[in-house]
Short mmCIF file of C-alpha atoms in Angstrom, two decimals:
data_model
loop_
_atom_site.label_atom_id
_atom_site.label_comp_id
_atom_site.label_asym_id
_atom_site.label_seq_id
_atom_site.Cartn_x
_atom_site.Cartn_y
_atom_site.Cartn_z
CA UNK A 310 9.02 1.50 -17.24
CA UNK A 311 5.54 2.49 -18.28
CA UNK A 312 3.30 4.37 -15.72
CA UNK A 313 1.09 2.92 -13.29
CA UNK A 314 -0.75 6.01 -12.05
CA UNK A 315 -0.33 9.75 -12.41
CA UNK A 316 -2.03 12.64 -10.92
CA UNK A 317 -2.27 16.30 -12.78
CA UNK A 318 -3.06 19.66 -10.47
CA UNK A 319 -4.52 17.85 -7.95
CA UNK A 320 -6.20 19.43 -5.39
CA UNK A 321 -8.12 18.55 -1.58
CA UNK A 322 -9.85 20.78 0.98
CA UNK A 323 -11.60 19.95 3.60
CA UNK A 324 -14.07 22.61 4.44
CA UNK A 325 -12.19 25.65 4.27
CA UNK A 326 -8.56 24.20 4.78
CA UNK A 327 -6.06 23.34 1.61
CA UNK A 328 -4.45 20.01 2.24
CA UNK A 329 -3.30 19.49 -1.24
CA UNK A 330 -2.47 22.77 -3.13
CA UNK A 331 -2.02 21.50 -6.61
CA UNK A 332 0.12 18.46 -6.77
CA UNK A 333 1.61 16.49 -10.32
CA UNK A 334 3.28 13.32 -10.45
CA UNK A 335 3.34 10.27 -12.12
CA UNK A 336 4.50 7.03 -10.18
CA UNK A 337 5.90 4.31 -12.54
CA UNK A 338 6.56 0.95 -12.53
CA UNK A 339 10.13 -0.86 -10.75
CA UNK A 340 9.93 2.26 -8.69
CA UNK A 341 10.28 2.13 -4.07
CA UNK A 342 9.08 5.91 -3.94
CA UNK A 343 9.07 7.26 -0.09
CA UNK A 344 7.17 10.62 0.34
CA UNK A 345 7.49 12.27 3.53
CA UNK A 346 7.60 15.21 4.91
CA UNK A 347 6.16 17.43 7.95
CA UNK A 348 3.06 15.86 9.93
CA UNK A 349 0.20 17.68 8.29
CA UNK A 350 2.01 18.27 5.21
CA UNK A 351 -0.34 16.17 3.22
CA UNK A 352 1.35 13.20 2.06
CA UNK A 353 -0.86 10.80 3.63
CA UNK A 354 -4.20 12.41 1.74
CA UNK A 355 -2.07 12.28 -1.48
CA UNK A 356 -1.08 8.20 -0.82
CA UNK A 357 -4.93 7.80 -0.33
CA UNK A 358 -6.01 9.70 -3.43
CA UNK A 359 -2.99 7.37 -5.60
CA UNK A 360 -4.80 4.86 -4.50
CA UNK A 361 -8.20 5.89 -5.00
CA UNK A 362 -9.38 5.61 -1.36
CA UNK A 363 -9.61 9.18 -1.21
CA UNK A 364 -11.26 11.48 -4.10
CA UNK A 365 -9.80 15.24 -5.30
CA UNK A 366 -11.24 17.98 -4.87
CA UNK A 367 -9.56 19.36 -7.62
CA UNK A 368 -7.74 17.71 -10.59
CA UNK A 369 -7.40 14.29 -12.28
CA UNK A 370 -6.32 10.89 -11.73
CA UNK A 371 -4.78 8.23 -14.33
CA UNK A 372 -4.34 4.45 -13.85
CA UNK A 373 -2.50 3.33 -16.71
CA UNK A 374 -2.62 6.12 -18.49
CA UNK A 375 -7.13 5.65 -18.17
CA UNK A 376 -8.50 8.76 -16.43
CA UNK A 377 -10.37 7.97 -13.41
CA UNK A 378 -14.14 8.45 -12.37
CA UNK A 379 -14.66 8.50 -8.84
CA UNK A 380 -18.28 8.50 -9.51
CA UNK A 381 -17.43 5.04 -9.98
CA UNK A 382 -17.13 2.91 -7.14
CA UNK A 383 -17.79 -0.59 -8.40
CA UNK A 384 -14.96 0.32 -11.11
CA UNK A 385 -12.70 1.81 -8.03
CA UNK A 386 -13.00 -1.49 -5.76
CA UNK A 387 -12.42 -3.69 -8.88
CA UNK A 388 -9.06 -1.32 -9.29
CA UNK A 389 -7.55 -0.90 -6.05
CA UNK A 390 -8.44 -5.08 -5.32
CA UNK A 391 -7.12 -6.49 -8.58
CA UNK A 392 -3.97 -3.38 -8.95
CA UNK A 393 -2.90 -2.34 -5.64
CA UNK A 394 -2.04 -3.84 -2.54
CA UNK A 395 -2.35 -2.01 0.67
CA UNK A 396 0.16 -1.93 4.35
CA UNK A 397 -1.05 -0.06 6.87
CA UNK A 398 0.37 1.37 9.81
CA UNK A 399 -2.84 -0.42 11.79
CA UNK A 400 -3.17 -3.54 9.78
CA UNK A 401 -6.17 -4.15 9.93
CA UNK A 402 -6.46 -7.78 9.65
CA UNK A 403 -9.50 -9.98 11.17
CA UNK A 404 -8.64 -11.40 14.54
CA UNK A 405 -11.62 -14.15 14.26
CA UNK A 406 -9.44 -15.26 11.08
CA UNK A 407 -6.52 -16.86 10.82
CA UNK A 408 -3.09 -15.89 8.77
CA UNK A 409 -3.84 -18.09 5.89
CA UNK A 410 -7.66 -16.78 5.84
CA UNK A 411 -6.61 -13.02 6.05
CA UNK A 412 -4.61 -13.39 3.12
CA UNK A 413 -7.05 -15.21 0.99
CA UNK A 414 -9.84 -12.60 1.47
CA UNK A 415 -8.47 -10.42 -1.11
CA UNK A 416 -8.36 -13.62 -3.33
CA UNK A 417 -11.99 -14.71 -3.01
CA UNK A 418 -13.08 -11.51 -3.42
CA UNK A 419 -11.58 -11.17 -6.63
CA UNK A 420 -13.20 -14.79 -7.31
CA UNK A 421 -10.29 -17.32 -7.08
CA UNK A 422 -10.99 -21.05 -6.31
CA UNK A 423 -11.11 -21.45 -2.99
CA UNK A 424 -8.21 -24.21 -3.24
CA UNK A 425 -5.77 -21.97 -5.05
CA UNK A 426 -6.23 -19.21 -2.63
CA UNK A 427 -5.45 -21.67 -0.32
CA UNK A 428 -2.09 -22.65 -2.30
CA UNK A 429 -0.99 -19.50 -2.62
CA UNK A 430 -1.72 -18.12 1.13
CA UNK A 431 0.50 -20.40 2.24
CA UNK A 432 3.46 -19.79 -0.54
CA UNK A 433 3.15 -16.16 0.59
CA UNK A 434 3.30 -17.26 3.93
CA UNK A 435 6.32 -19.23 3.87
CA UNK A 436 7.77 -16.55 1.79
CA UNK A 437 7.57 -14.58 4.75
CA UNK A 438 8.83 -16.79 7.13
CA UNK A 439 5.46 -17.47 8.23
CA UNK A 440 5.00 -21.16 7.42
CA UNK A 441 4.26 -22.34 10.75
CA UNK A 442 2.00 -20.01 11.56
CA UNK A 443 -0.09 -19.80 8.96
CA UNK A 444 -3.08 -21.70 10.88
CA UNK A 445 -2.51 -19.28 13.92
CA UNK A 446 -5.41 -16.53 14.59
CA UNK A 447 -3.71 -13.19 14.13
CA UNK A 448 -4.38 -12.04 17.96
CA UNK A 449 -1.85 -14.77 18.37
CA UNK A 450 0.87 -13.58 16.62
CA UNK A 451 3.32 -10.73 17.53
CA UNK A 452 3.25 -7.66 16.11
CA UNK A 453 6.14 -7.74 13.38
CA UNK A 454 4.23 -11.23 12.45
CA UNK A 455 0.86 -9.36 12.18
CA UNK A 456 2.94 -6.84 9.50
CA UNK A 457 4.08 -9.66 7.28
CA UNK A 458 0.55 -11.36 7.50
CA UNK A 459 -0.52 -7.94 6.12
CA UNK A 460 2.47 -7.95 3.54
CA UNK A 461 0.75 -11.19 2.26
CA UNK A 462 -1.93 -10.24 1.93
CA UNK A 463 -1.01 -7.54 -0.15
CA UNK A 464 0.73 -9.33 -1.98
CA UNK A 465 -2.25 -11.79 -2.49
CA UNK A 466 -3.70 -10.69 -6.03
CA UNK A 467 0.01 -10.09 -7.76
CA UNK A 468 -0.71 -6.39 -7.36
CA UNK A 469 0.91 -3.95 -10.09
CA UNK A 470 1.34 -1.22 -6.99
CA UNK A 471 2.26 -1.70 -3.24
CA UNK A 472 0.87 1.01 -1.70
CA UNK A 473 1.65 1.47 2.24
CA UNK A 474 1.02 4.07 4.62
CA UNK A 475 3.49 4.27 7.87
CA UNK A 476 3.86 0.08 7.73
CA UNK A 477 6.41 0.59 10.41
CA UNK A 478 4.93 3.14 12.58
CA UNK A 479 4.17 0.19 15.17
CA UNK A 480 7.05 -1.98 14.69
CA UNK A 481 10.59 -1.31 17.05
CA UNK A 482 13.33 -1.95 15.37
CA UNK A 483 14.49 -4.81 14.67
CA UNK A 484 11.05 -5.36 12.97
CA UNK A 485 11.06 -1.93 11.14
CA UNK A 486 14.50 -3.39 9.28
CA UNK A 487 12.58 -7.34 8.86
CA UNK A 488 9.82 -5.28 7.11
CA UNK A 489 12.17 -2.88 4.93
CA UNK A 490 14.45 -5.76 3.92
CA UNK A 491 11.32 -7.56 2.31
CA UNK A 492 9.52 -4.25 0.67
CA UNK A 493 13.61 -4.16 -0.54
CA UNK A 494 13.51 -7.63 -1.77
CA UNK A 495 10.03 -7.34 -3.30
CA UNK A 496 11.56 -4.14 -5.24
CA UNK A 497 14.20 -6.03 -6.53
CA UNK A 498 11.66 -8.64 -8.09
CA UNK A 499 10.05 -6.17 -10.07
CA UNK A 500 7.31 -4.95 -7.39
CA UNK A 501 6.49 -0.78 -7.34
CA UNK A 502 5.69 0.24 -3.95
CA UNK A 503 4.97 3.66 -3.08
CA UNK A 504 5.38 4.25 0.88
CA UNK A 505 4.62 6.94 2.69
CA UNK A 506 7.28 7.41 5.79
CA UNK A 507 7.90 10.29 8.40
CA UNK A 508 11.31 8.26 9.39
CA UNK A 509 14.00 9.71 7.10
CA UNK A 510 15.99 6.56 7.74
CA UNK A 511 13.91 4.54 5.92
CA UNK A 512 14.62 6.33 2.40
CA UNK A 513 18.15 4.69 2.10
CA UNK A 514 15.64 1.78 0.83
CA UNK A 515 13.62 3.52 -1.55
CA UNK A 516 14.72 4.83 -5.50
CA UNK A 517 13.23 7.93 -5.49
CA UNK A 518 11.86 10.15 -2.38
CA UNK A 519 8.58 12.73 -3.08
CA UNK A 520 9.23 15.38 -0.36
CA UNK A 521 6.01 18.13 0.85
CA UNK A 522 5.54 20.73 2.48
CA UNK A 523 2.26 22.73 2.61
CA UNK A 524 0.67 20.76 0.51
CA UNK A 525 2.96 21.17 -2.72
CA UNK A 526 6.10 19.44 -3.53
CA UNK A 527 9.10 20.58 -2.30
CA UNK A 528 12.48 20.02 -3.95
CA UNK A 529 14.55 16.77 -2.45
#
């Protein structure tokens, strides 16, 4: 499968400490990658700088093989909107806003008819189990509900890369396995995702682990 973003020597400090201390890799696409490693180790500043919501201070980026400019950041949004979908551990969906209107906000941004956003909200929806609640305001749904309202919405704009940072850090459970058995399923149907993870149980669902240490890569 061809490549979907690669990084070469990259580097991050913040003031005078070394998070990343030279890191190459290349993510590509049919791939569930976990990285994980110690807390502090860096993987989380190296998930944000895949998906350009953090910049380098050393090194280079590619999306599809394109280098990157993080100078700019009309370019970035259009990128990480239109070819990457994003789980957080907080999911940060509006509360003022239903299910169905949290996962058509990536959609209208991207400048979808407001009908077809509609239409394909609630197939994502239902997809997830979350038919019935699709008109519900997200402060009244439980928390494992909240994490496959934010799976939709990921999912909204057909993204090329999943990218999802402790997505079951909140969850017990019961919902921690709901949540792995669809990133699982999604795999299956072609879907990359690329998650970090600092629960070593959670690799048995990935194809490939990225393990760190120090900021460098350490050998699995």
């Amino acid at each position: 499968m061809s490549c979907i973003v690669k990084v070469e020597n990259i580097k991050k400090r913040i003031g005078v400490e070394e998070i990343l201390k030279g890191i190459s890799l290349e993510i590509r696409g049919g791939e569930f990658t976990c990285i994980v490693g110690p807390s502090g180790s860096g993987k989380s500043t190296l998930l944000y700088i895949l998906g350009l919501l953090d910049i380098p201070t050393e090194g280079k980026v590619f999306i599809c093989e394109s280098p990157i400019d993080f100078k700019d950041e009309k370019f970035l949004s259009r990128i990480r909107n239109e070819k990457f979908g994003f789980i957080f551990q907080f999911h940060y969906l509006l509360p003022e806003f239903t299910a169905q209107e949290n996962v058509m906000i990536p959609m209208l941004k991207k400048g979808v008819q407001i009908e077809k956003a509609k239409e394909r909200a609630i197939f994502l929806l239902d997809s997830l189990g979350l038919r019935l609640k699709a008109s519900k305001r997200i402060y009244q749904l439980s928390g494992g509900e909240q994490q496959r309202v934010a799976i939709a919405r990921a999912l909204a704009n057909d993204p090329e890369l999943i990218i999802a940072d402790e997505p079951t850090g909140n969850l017990d459970s019961k919902n921690t396995e709901n949540v792995m058995t669809i990133f699982k399923q999604l795999n299956q149907e072609g879907k990359t995702i690329l998650m970090v993870t600092h629960d070593l149980e959670l690799t048995r669902y990935a194809t490939g682990l990225i393990k760190i240490r120090d900021g460098l890569l350490d050998k699995v």
